Amino acid sequence: MQQFPFFYQESNTSTEALFCEDLDISEITNVFGTPLFVYSKQRILDNINAFKNAADNTGHPWKISYALKANSNIELLRIISAQDVGASIVSGGELRAALTAGFQPEQITFDGPGKTDAEIDLALRTKIKAIVVESSQELEVVHSQAIALGIVAPVYIRINPHVDAKTHPYISTGLLENKFGIDIDQVLDLIKTFHSPWLNIIGLHTHIGSQITTITPFVEAAESIKHLVLKLKQEASVDIKYLDLGGGRGIQYHNIITHPNIPFENSTNDALIPTHEEFLSSIANVFNGMDIELTVEPGRAIIADTAILVSKVLYTKSNTKRTFVIVDAAMNDLIRPSLYGAYHQIVPVSIVANPEIHLASVVGPICETGDFLALDRELPIINRSDLVAVMCVGAYGFSLSSNYNLRPKAAEVLIDGSKVRIIRKRQTIEDILL
Ligand code: LLP
């Protein structure tokens, strides 16, 4: 793996400045403005290669299928599709994006608990690898549409394995109180009652949650699914050829970038995060000796640390309780802190010598108390007009952004060595209003 693409280096202005690959971030924002998502092409390639190499080292044939929901910028998708990975989609829009970006239909699987009839029709006509069915009613719809089109539907059944992923409740998906999948205890009966030449039930799928930082829940889910595979074979003569174990691999969000003048961040979780190889081989071991193709659908682990969100300080103010740094990025640009209490490291774009460190809350201009990027964070003193970078925003950053408070969406740029290009124009008010 190459050097991490975001780092501090002496700049033209003689202080140390944040760079992405060969370019000075402050010079980039002079051209493209703020708030600005800045992506490193090198990091995307490195992350995919790291996953592939780890998969190869497990000795089991793994397929890697990128979850588009993490980031569906079409230019980024083009880079990803060229690396010979699959695409995991959840809507007709994502299907269109995947095909436009160069993914082949036979590399695409369609997840999600609420596909519309039109989306199922499109998926069948496009001849994607599999529709991941999440309820018996959905299976009926797929069945009747397959008959109507005269196409045999390739189907995976998404299993709800009753496994607690021990992550934020909003992104935990493997428990019976969650809306996802079919209860593992109902699957055998369902498949027995649905014998039809129009349904080709070739795979099982599960996804137990996101930002999972230990291996245990993945292995627990894999064990349950293995038992189901064996039961389906023995009791229903169904041969499962494909197992898709979803996404969810957690990543580090603290100390993404370190420098002597930036406070070190305490985190208990980061030290526990397994390597890709530990993660993949623990799952592969469960299926040892079985002739089954294994897939993972990472989103965050591929794209999160490839980007930063650069924002300009509008104002600072203090009262007896708190110091606020009000920046021009807000919860409409990055909702993760507001929605999940998620942690993103925030660093100054320019390093000053011997900085005074204080506790500050970095907040946006939106009229909600929940509009914050960081609360009571140890930071070097930051002044009006300074730039800050929010780290690790490539996954569920732009893709979850909105126009709340009628704020136009931020621009996105891609750095490739010493080249920069815009990969999404900054929205204008006219784009939103008209
Ligand atoms: N496969 C399925 C079926 C999924 O639902 C997801 C994510 C993934 C794969 C990719 O998971 P990943 O590897 O990225 O964890 N907005 C939240 C995360 C929501 C995840 C939704 N499903 C966040 O910002 O943390």
GROMACS .gro file of C-alpha atoms and ligand atoms in nm:
model
  459
    1MET     CA    1   0.000   0.000   0.000
    2GLN     CA    2   0.124   0.347  -0.089
    3GLN     CA    3   0.161   0.626   0.163
    4PHE     CA    4  -0.169   0.762   0.300
    5PRO     CA    5  -0.257   1.033   0.046
    6PHE     CA    6  -0.353   1.303   0.298
    7PHE     CA    7  -0.050   1.438   0.486
    8TYR     CA    8   0.118   1.759   0.597
    9GLN     CA    9   0.405   1.902   0.401
   10GLU     CA   10   0.592   2.233   0.372
   11SER     CA   11   0.398   2.450   0.132
   12ASN     CA   12   0.456   2.766  -0.071
   13THR     CA   13   0.345   2.967   0.228
   14SER     CA   14   0.626   2.803   0.432
   15THR     CA   15   0.395   2.668   0.708
   16GLU     CA   16   0.308   2.302   0.685
   17ALA     CA   17  -0.009   2.252   0.487
   18LEU     CA   18  -0.241   1.961   0.422
   19PHE     CA   19  -0.184   1.788   0.091
   20CYS     CA   20  -0.376   1.530  -0.105
   21GLU     CA   21  -0.133   1.333  -0.318
   22ASP     CA   22   0.080   1.607  -0.487
   23LEU     CA   23  -0.155   1.899  -0.431
   24ASP     CA   24  -0.193   2.159  -0.159
   25ILE     CA   25  -0.552   2.154  -0.029
   26SER     CA   26  -0.570   2.529   0.028
   27GLU     CA   27  -0.472   2.592  -0.335
   28ILE     CA   28  -0.745   2.354  -0.447
   29THR     CA   29  -1.006   2.535  -0.242
   30ASN     CA   30  -0.889   2.868  -0.388
   31VAL     CA   31  -1.007   2.733  -0.722
   32PHE     CA   32  -1.311   2.523  -0.626
   33GLY     CA   33  -1.438   2.692  -0.309
   34THR     CA   34  -1.580   2.535   0.006
   35PRO     CA   35  -1.737   2.318   0.131
   36LEU     CA   36  -1.553   2.075  -0.093
   37PHE     CA   37  -1.520   1.696  -0.099
   38VAL     CA   38  -1.167   1.604  -0.207
   39TYR     CA   39  -1.103   1.242  -0.313
   40SER     CA   40  -0.775   1.060  -0.372
   41LYS     CA   41  -0.777   0.825  -0.670
   42GLN     CA   42  -0.468   0.645  -0.539
   43ARG     CA   43  -0.642   0.560  -0.214
   44ILE     CA   44  -0.940   0.407  -0.394
   45LEU     CA   45  -0.707   0.180  -0.591
   46ASP     CA   46  -0.506   0.096  -0.277
   47ASN     CA   47  -0.817   0.007  -0.079
   48ILE     CA   48  -0.949  -0.222  -0.350
   49ASN     CA   49  -0.612  -0.389  -0.394
   50ALA     CA   50  -0.576  -0.438  -0.020
   51PHE     CA   51  -0.912  -0.616  -0.014
   52LYS     CA   52  -0.827  -0.828  -0.317
   53ASN     CA   53  -0.486  -0.928  -0.185
   54ALA     CA   54  -0.630  -1.023   0.151
   55ALA     CA   55  -0.899  -1.226  -0.024
   56ASP     CA   56  -0.639  -1.408  -0.234
   57ASN     CA   57  -0.438  -1.488   0.079
   58THR     CA   58  -0.732  -1.668   0.239
   59GLY     CA   59  -0.705  -1.936  -0.031
   60HIS     CA   60  -1.082  -1.922  -0.086
   61PRO     CA   61  -1.228  -1.769  -0.403
   62TRP     CA   62  -1.388  -1.443  -0.287
   63LYS     CA   63  -1.582  -1.195  -0.493
   64ILE     CA   64  -1.578  -0.832  -0.388
   65SER     CA   65  -1.885  -0.632  -0.470
   66TYR     CA   66  -1.882  -0.258  -0.401
   67ALA     CA   67  -2.193  -0.124  -0.222
   68LEU     CA   68  -2.289   0.180  -0.428
   69LYS     CA   69  -2.492   0.338  -0.151
   70ALA     CA   70  -2.171   0.440   0.027
   71ASN     CA   71  -2.084   0.669  -0.262
   72SER     CA   72  -2.233   0.663  -0.609
   73ASN     CA   73  -2.045   0.946  -0.777
   74ILE     CA   74  -2.029   0.827  -1.136
   75GLU     CA   75  -1.662   0.917  -1.187
   76LEU     CA   76  -1.564   0.725  -0.873
   77LEU     CA   77  -1.778   0.433  -0.990
   78ARG     CA   78  -1.592   0.430  -1.322
   79ILE     CA   79  -1.263   0.392  -1.132
   80ILE     CA   80  -1.407   0.115  -0.915
   81SER     CA   81  -1.571  -0.078  -1.200
   82ALA     CA   82  -1.239  -0.083  -1.388
   83GLN     CA   83  -1.088  -0.281  -1.097
   84ASP     CA   84  -1.296  -0.589  -1.176
   85VAL     CA   85  -1.518  -0.583  -0.872
   86GLY     CA   86  -1.894  -0.632  -0.863
   87ALA     CA   87  -2.167  -0.387  -0.770
   88SER     CA   88  -2.423  -0.418  -0.494
   89ILE     CA   89  -2.718  -0.191  -0.564
   90VAL     CA   90  -3.038  -0.099  -0.381
   91SER     CA   91  -3.246   0.098  -0.631
   92GLY     CA   92  -3.325   0.145  -0.997
   93GLY     CA   93  -3.116   0.463  -0.979
   94GLU     CA   94  -2.814   0.270  -0.855
   95LEU     CA   95  -2.871   0.008  -1.126
   96ARG     CA   96  -2.853   0.282  -1.386
   97ALA     CA   97  -2.544   0.432  -1.222
   98ALA     CA   98  -2.370   0.094  -1.210
   99LEU     CA   99  -2.437   0.021  -1.577
  100THR     CA  100  -2.336   0.372  -1.682
  101ALA     CA  101  -2.010   0.337  -1.490
  102GLY     CA  102  -1.923   0.014  -1.670
  103PHE     CA  103  -2.028  -0.264  -1.433
  104GLN     CA  104  -2.152  -0.565  -1.629
  105PRO     CA  105  -2.505  -0.695  -1.550
  106GLU     CA  106  -2.363  -1.031  -1.440
  107GLN     CA  107  -2.158  -0.848  -1.172
  108ILE     CA  108  -2.460  -0.675  -1.018
  109THR     CA  109  -2.679  -0.791  -0.727
  110PHE     CA  110  -2.986  -0.600  -0.615
  111ASP     CA  111  -3.049  -0.574  -0.235
  112GLY     CA  112  -3.314  -0.391  -0.037
  113PRO     CA  113  -3.640  -0.471   0.143
  114GLY     CA  114  -3.871  -0.256  -0.072
  115LYS     CA  115  -3.807  -0.293  -0.442
  116THR     CA  116  -4.086  -0.157  -0.662
  117ASP     CA  117  -4.244  -0.364  -0.939
  118ALA     CA  118  -4.074  -0.134  -1.191
  119GLU     CA  119  -3.733  -0.193  -1.031
  120ILE     CA  120  -3.782  -0.571  -1.034
  121ASP     CA  121  -3.891  -0.555  -1.398
  122LEU     CA  122  -3.579  -0.353  -1.486
  123ALA     CA  123  -3.351  -0.590  -1.296
  124LEU     CA  124  -3.496  -0.895  -1.472
  125ARG     CA  125  -3.476  -0.739  -1.816
  126THR     CA  126  -3.117  -0.624  -1.749
  127LYS     CA  127  -3.026  -0.983  -1.657
  128ILE     CA  128  -2.831  -0.896  -1.346
  129LYS     CA  129  -2.655  -1.167  -1.143
  130ALA     CA  130  -2.925  -1.191  -0.875
  131ILE     CA  131  -3.219  -1.022  -0.713
  132VAL     CA  132  -3.176  -1.048  -0.337
  133VAL     CA  133  -3.528  -1.120  -0.214
  134GLU     CA  134  -3.623  -1.005   0.137
  135SER     CA  135  -3.982  -1.130   0.186
  136SER     CA  136  -4.222  -1.396   0.064
  137GLN     CA  137  -4.434  -1.129  -0.104
  138GLU     CA  138  -4.133  -1.001  -0.292
  139LEU     CA  139  -4.061  -1.358  -0.403
  140GLU     CA  140  -4.417  -1.379  -0.540
  141VAL     CA  141  -4.373  -1.055  -0.733
  142VAL     CA  142  -4.039  -1.167  -0.876
  143HIS     CA  143  -4.202  -1.498  -0.970
  144SER     CA  144  -4.499  -1.346  -1.150
  145GLN     CA  145  -4.284  -1.089  -1.331
  146ALA     CA  146  -4.041  -1.361  -1.438
  147ILE     CA  147  -4.332  -1.555  -1.591
  148ALA     CA  148  -4.467  -1.241  -1.761
  149LEU     CA  149  -4.127  -1.166  -1.914
  150GLY     CA  150  -4.043  -1.528  -1.992
  151ILE     CA  151  -3.716  -1.490  -1.800
  152VAL     CA  152  -3.598  -1.729  -1.527
  153ALA     CA  153  -3.523  -1.508  -1.225
  154PRO     CA  154  -3.187  -1.556  -1.054
  155VAL     CA  155  -3.259  -1.517  -0.682
  156TYR     CA  156  -3.069  -1.495  -0.356
  157ILE     CA  157  -3.269  -1.506  -0.034
  158ARG     CA  158  -3.164  -1.251   0.225
  159ILE     CA  159  -3.147  -1.412   0.566
  160ASN     CA  160  -3.211  -1.240   0.894
  161PRO     CA  161  -2.979  -1.451   1.112
  162HIS     CA  162  -3.072  -1.305   1.455
  163VAL     CA  163  -2.719  -1.178   1.512
  164ASP     CA  164  -2.641  -0.866   1.711
  165ALA     CA  165  -2.372  -0.674   1.524
  166LYS     CA  166  -2.311  -0.453   1.831
  167THR     CA  167  -2.302  -0.136   1.630
  168HIS     CA  168  -2.522   0.177   1.631
  169PRO     CA  169  -2.888   0.062   1.641
  170TYR     CA  170  -2.969   0.258   1.324
  171ILE     CA  171  -2.719   0.057   1.122
  172SER     CA  172  -2.778  -0.280   1.287
  173THR     CA  173  -2.971  -0.506   1.050
  174GLY     CA  174  -2.943  -0.870   1.161
  175LEU     CA  175  -3.199  -0.886   1.442
  176LEU     CA  176  -3.566  -0.983   1.422
  177GLU     CA  177  -3.671  -0.633   1.525
  178ASN     CA  178  -3.492  -0.501   1.213
  179LYS     CA  179  -3.687  -0.486   0.885
  180PHE     CA  180  -3.427  -0.675   0.682
  181GLY     CA  181  -3.433  -1.021   0.534
  182ILE     CA  182  -3.639  -1.328   0.607
  183ASP     CA  183  -3.621  -1.493   0.949
  184ILE     CA  184  -3.367  -1.773   0.914
  185ASP     CA  185  -3.619  -2.011   1.074
  186GLN     CA  186  -3.875  -1.946   0.797
  187VAL     CA  187  -3.651  -1.994   0.496
  188LEU     CA  188  -3.670  -2.371   0.454
  189ASP     CA  189  -4.051  -2.370   0.446
  190LEU     CA  190  -4.058  -2.074   0.212
  191ILE     CA  191  -3.823  -2.236  -0.036
  192LYS     CA  192  -4.014  -2.566  -0.021
  193THR     CA  193  -4.340  -2.391  -0.111
  194PHE     CA  194  -4.183  -2.192  -0.393
  195HIS     CA  195  -4.057  -2.461  -0.627
  196SER     CA  196  -4.095  -2.311  -0.974
  197PRO     CA  197  -3.904  -2.336  -1.301
  198TRP     CA  198  -3.919  -1.954  -1.313
  199LEU     CA  199  -3.721  -1.907  -0.992
  200ASN     CA  200  -3.359  -2.006  -0.978
  201ILE     CA  201  -3.274  -1.985  -0.608
  202ILE     CA  202  -2.899  -1.999  -0.628
  203GLY     CA  203  -2.777  -1.796  -0.335
  204LEU     CA  204  -2.821  -1.673   0.018
  205HIS     CA  205  -2.739  -1.327   0.143
  206THR     CA  206  -2.701  -1.163   0.478
  207HIS     CA  207  -2.590  -0.821   0.596
  208ILE     CA  208  -2.590  -0.776   0.971
  209GLY     CA  209  -2.497  -0.410   0.996
  210SER     CA  210  -2.235  -0.148   0.930
  211GLN     CA  211  -1.920  -0.015   1.102
  212ILE     CA  212  -1.877  -0.349   1.281
  213THR     CA  213  -1.538  -0.353   1.450
  214THR     CA  214  -1.508  -0.716   1.561
  215ILE     CA  215  -1.513  -1.047   1.376
  216THR     CA  216  -1.740  -1.242   1.612
  217PRO     CA  217  -2.080  -1.131   1.476
  218PHE     CA  218  -1.973  -1.204   1.117
  219VAL     CA  219  -1.861  -1.556   1.212
  220GLU     CA  220  -2.181  -1.613   1.410
  221ALA     CA  221  -2.389  -1.517   1.106
  222ALA     CA  222  -2.172  -1.731   0.877
  223GLU     CA  223  -2.216  -2.036   1.105
  224SER     CA  224  -2.595  -2.002   1.104
  225ILE     CA  225  -2.601  -1.966   0.728
  226LYS     CA  226  -2.381  -2.269   0.682
  227HIS     CA  227  -2.632  -2.476   0.877
  228LEU     CA  228  -2.910  -2.342   0.659
  229VAL     CA  229  -2.719  -2.427   0.340
  230LEU     CA  230  -2.678  -2.787   0.460
  231LYS     CA  231  -3.044  -2.808   0.562
  232LEU     CA  232  -3.163  -2.671   0.226
  233LYS     CA  233  -2.959  -2.936   0.049
  234GLN     CA  234  -3.080  -3.224   0.267
  235GLU     CA  235  -3.443  -3.128   0.311
  236ALA     CA  236  -3.529  -2.937  -0.006
  237SER     CA  237  -3.262  -3.055  -0.255
  238VAL     CA  238  -3.169  -2.693  -0.314
  239ASP     CA  239  -2.806  -2.633  -0.406
  240ILE     CA  240  -2.678  -2.299  -0.282
  241LYS     CA  241  -2.388  -2.191  -0.501
  242TYR     CA  242  -2.344  -1.831  -0.388
  243LEU     CA  243  -2.319  -1.679  -0.044
  244ASP     CA  244  -2.314  -1.305  -0.009
  245LEU     CA  245  -2.214  -1.196   0.339
  246GLY     CA  246  -2.292  -0.828   0.288
  247GLY     CA  247  -2.084  -0.532   0.394
  248GLY     CA  248  -2.028  -0.390   0.737
  249ARG     CA  249  -1.655  -0.405   0.786
  250GLY     CA  250  -1.570  -0.130   1.034
  251ILE     CA  251  -1.285   0.113   0.986
  252GLN     CA  252  -1.078   0.350   1.195
  253TYR     CA  253  -1.210   0.706   1.228
  254HIS     CA  254  -0.962   0.843   1.485
  255ASN     CA  255  -0.606   0.963   1.421
  256ILE     CA  256  -0.646   0.925   1.048
  257ILE     CA  257  -0.380   1.188   1.020
  258THR     CA  258  -0.125   1.258   1.291
  259HIS     CA  259   0.113   1.547   1.352
  260PRO     CA  260   0.298   1.662   1.665
  261ASN     CA  261   0.092   1.984   1.669
  262ILE     CA  262  -0.242   1.804   1.654
  263PRO     CA  263  -0.383   1.635   1.966
  264PHE     CA  264  -0.374   1.255   1.958
  265GLU     CA  265  -0.726   1.111   1.975
  266ASN     CA  266  -0.823   0.843   2.227
  267SER     CA  267  -1.019   0.555   2.089
  268THR     CA  268  -1.086   0.215   2.238
  269ASN     CA  269  -1.236   0.060   1.925
  270ASP     CA  270  -0.966   0.128   1.669
  271ALA     CA  271  -0.710  -0.103   1.824
  272LEU     CA  272  -0.956  -0.393   1.796
  273ILE     CA  273  -1.034  -0.363   1.427
  274PRO     CA  274  -0.916  -0.683   1.256
  275THR     CA  275  -0.716  -0.677   0.935
  276HIS     CA  276  -0.891  -0.758   0.607
  277GLU     CA  277  -0.717  -1.093   0.606
  278GLU     CA  278  -0.822  -1.186   0.961
  279PHE     CA  279  -1.176  -1.081   0.876
  280LEU     CA  280  -1.201  -1.271   0.545
  281SER     CA  281  -1.019  -1.583   0.658
  282SER     CA  282  -1.234  -1.618   0.973
  283ILE     CA  283  -1.543  -1.624   0.753
  284ALA     CA  284  -1.388  -1.843   0.484
  285ASN     CA  285  -1.288  -2.100   0.751
  286VAL     CA  286  -1.656  -2.152   0.829
  287PHE     CA  287  -1.715  -2.272   0.472
  288ASN     CA  288  -1.399  -2.479   0.440
  289GLY     CA  289  -1.440  -2.768   0.200
  290MET     CA  290  -1.772  -2.640   0.064
  291ASP     CA  291  -1.805  -2.566  -0.305
  292ILE     CA  292  -1.953  -2.221  -0.266
  293GLU     CA  293  -1.865  -1.877  -0.402
  294LEU     CA  294  -1.828  -1.621  -0.122
  295THR     CA  295  -1.892  -1.251  -0.168
  296VAL     CA  296  -1.851  -0.946   0.053
  297GLU     CA  297  -2.012  -0.612  -0.025
  298PRO     CA  298  -1.792  -0.345   0.132
  299GLY     CA  299  -1.888   0.017   0.094
  300ARG     CA  300  -1.719   0.207   0.376
  301ALA     CA  301  -1.399  -0.001   0.373
  302ILE     CA  302  -1.343   0.088   0.007
  303ILE     CA  303  -1.435   0.454  -0.004
  304ALA     CA  304  -1.449   0.616   0.343
  305ASP     CA  305  -1.087   0.717   0.392
  306THR     CA  306  -1.041   0.826   0.031
  307ALA     CA  307  -1.196   1.167   0.096
  308ILE     CA  308  -1.197   1.473   0.317
  309LEU     CA  309  -1.452   1.751   0.345
  310VAL     CA  310  -1.281   2.089   0.342
  311SER     CA  311  -1.467   2.370   0.507
  312LYS     CA  312  -1.398   2.735   0.585
  313VAL     CA  313  -1.443   2.887   0.928
  314LEU     CA  314  -1.711   3.157   0.916
  315TYR     CA  315  -1.705   3.268   1.280
  316THR     CA  316  -1.581   3.168   1.621
  317LYS     CA  317  -1.743   3.253   1.953
  318SER     CA  318  -1.720   3.145   2.315
  319ASN     CA  319  -1.941   3.161   2.620
  320THR     CA  320  -1.887   3.026   2.968
  321LYS     CA  321  -1.990   2.675   2.855
  322ARG     CA  322  -1.853   2.627   2.508
  323THR     CA  323  -1.637   2.752   2.226
  324PHE     CA  324  -1.798   2.726   1.885
  325VAL     CA  325  -1.622   2.715   1.552
  326ILE     CA  326  -1.893   2.784   1.293
  327VAL     CA  327  -1.791   2.647   0.956
  328ASP     CA  328  -1.951   2.658   0.611
  329ALA     CA  329  -2.014   2.281   0.598
  330ALA     CA  330  -2.315   2.149   0.785
  331MET     CA  331  -2.529   1.846   0.859
  332ASN     CA  332  -2.670   1.870   0.506
  333ASP     CA  333  -2.315   1.796   0.376
  334LEU     CA  334  -2.223   1.535   0.636
  335ILE     CA  335  -2.508   1.403   0.850
  336ARG     CA  336  -2.319   1.118   1.020
  337PRO     CA  337  -2.231   1.308   1.342
  338SER     CA  338  -2.589   1.437   1.381
  339LEU     CA  339  -2.760   1.110   1.287
  340TYR     CA  340  -2.542   0.848   1.455
  341GLY     CA  341  -2.323   1.053   1.686
  342ALA     CA  342  -2.046   0.943   1.449
  343TYR     CA  343  -1.688   1.054   1.508
  344HIS     CA  344  -1.486   1.221   1.232
  345GLN     CA  345  -1.142   1.360   1.297
  346ILE     CA  346  -1.119   1.732   1.217
  347VAL     CA  347  -0.782   1.891   1.146
  348PRO     CA  348  -0.658   2.234   1.044
  349VAL     CA  349  -0.549   2.265   0.682
  350SER     CA  350  -0.250   2.479   0.789
  351ILE     CA  351  -0.034   2.385   1.083
  352VAL     CA  352   0.080   2.670   1.306
  353ALA     CA  353   0.388   2.653   1.526
  354ASN     CA  354   0.327   2.582   1.898
  355PRO     CA  355  -0.050   2.600   1.871
  356GLU     CA  356  -0.264   2.658   2.177
  357ILE     CA  357  -0.501   2.363   2.217
  358HIS     CA  358  -0.855   2.420   2.340
  359LEU     CA  359  -1.191   2.247   2.351
  360ALA     CA  360  -1.411   2.354   2.063
  361SER     CA  361  -1.732   2.240   1.899
  362VAL     CA  362  -1.729   2.252   1.521
  363VAL     CA  363  -2.080   2.335   1.404
  364GLY     CA  364  -2.255   2.430   1.081
  365PRO     CA  365  -2.482   2.721   0.988
  366ILE     CA  366  -2.804   2.515   0.995
  367CYS     CA  367  -3.072   2.618   1.240
  368GLU     CA  368  -3.073   2.300   1.447
  369THR     CA  369  -2.877   2.223   1.761
  370GLY     CA  370  -2.809   1.880   1.608
  371ASP     CA  371  -2.609   2.047   1.332
  372PHE     CA  372  -2.258   1.970   1.449
  373LEU     CA  373  -1.952   1.801   1.303
  374ALA     CA  374  -1.773   1.762   1.638
  375LEU     CA  375  -1.858   1.845   1.999
  376ASP     CA  376  -1.608   1.958   2.262
  377ARG     CA  377  -1.309   1.842   2.063
  378GLU     CA  378  -0.947   1.918   2.153
  379LEU     CA  379  -0.829   2.130   1.863
  380PRO     CA  380  -0.559   2.383   1.790
  381ILE     CA  381  -0.710   2.733   1.804
  382ILE     CA  382  -0.886   2.800   1.476
  383ASN     CA  383  -0.975   3.148   1.350
  384ARG     CA  384  -1.221   3.304   1.109
  385SER     CA  385  -1.132   3.222   0.744
  386ASP     CA  386  -0.910   2.927   0.838
  387LEU     CA  387  -0.976   2.600   0.658
  388VAL     CA  388  -1.046   2.273   0.835
  389ALA     CA  389  -1.062   1.920   0.694
  390VAL     CA  390  -1.309   1.661   0.814
  391MET     CA  391  -1.147   1.322   0.761
  392CYS     CA  392  -1.286   0.997   0.630
  393VAL     CA  393  -1.599   1.129   0.463
  394GLY     CA  394  -1.591   0.929   0.139
  395ALA     CA  395  -1.857   0.683   0.259
  396TYR     CA  396  -2.206   0.806   0.345
  397GLY     CA  397  -2.086   1.166   0.316
  398PHE     CA  398  -2.203   1.312  -0.012
  399SER     CA  399  -2.442   1.018  -0.068
  400LEU     CA  400  -2.641   1.120   0.242
  401SER     CA  401  -2.625   1.493   0.173
  402SER     CA  402  -2.936   1.703   0.127
  403ASN     CA  403  -3.060   2.052   0.048
  404TYR     CA  404  -3.185   2.119   0.399
  405ASN     CA  405  -3.213   2.494   0.470
  406LEU     CA  406  -3.198   2.530   0.089
  407ARG     CA  407  -2.825   2.483   0.096
  408PRO     CA  408  -2.680   2.374  -0.240
  409LYS     CA  409  -2.485   2.049  -0.231
  410ALA     CA  410  -2.106   2.075  -0.217
  411ALA     CA  411  -1.874   2.017  -0.511
  412GLU     CA  412  -1.656   1.705  -0.539
  413VAL     CA  413  -1.305   1.694  -0.687
  414LEU     CA  414  -1.076   1.404  -0.761
  415ILE     CA  415  -0.700   1.423  -0.719
  416ASP     CA  416  -0.482   1.199  -0.931
  417GLY     CA  417  -0.116   1.276  -0.856
  418SER     CA  418  -0.066   1.639  -0.954
  419LYS     CA  419  -0.395   1.661  -1.144
  420VAL     CA  420  -0.727   1.773  -1.006
  421ARG     CA  421  -1.063   1.757  -1.175
  422ILE     CA  422  -1.416   1.830  -1.078
  423ILE     CA  423  -1.629   1.518  -1.055
  424ARG     CA  424  -1.946   1.692  -0.942
  425LYS     CA  425  -2.023   2.057  -0.988
  426ARG     CA  426  -2.131   2.261  -0.690
  427GLN     CA  427  -2.509   2.288  -0.698
  428THR     CA  428  -2.655   2.633  -0.747
  429ILE     CA  429  -2.975   2.766  -0.594
  430GLU     CA  430  -3.121   2.761  -0.946
  431ASP     CA  431  -3.051   2.385  -0.970
  432ILE     CA  432  -3.265   2.336  -0.663
  433LEU     CA  433  -3.542   2.585  -0.724
  434LEU     CA  434  -3.617   2.529  -1.089
  435LLP     N1  435  -2.468  -0.448   0.169
  435LLP     C1  436  -2.588  -0.412   0.217
  435LLP     C2  437  -2.704  -0.497   0.190
  435LLP     C3  438  -2.602  -0.293   0.290
  435LLP     O1  439  -2.721  -0.258   0.338
  435LLP     C4  440  -2.488  -0.213   0.314
  435LLP     C5  441  -2.498  -0.089   0.390
  435LLP     C6  442  -2.365  -0.254   0.260
  435LLP     C7  443  -2.358  -0.373   0.189
  435LLP     C8  444  -2.238  -0.176   0.280
  435LLP     O2  445  -2.205  -0.168   0.414
  435LLP     P1  446  -2.064  -0.106   0.461
  435LLP     O3  447  -1.953  -0.197   0.413
  435LLP     O4  448  -2.052   0.028   0.400
  435LLP     O5  449  -2.075  -0.102   0.608
  435LLP     N2  450  -2.522   0.550   0.663
  435LLP     C9  451  -2.456   0.466   0.761
  435LLP    C10  452  -2.425   0.329   0.705
  435LLP    C11  453  -2.547   0.260   0.647
  435LLP    C12  454  -2.516   0.127   0.587
  435LLP    C13  455  -2.631   0.076   0.509
  435LLP     N3  456  -2.609  -0.048   0.445
  435LLP    C14  457  -2.330   0.535   0.809
  435LLP     O6  458  -2.302   0.646   0.765
  435LLP     O7  459  -2.260   0.482   0.896
   0.00000   0.00000   0.00000
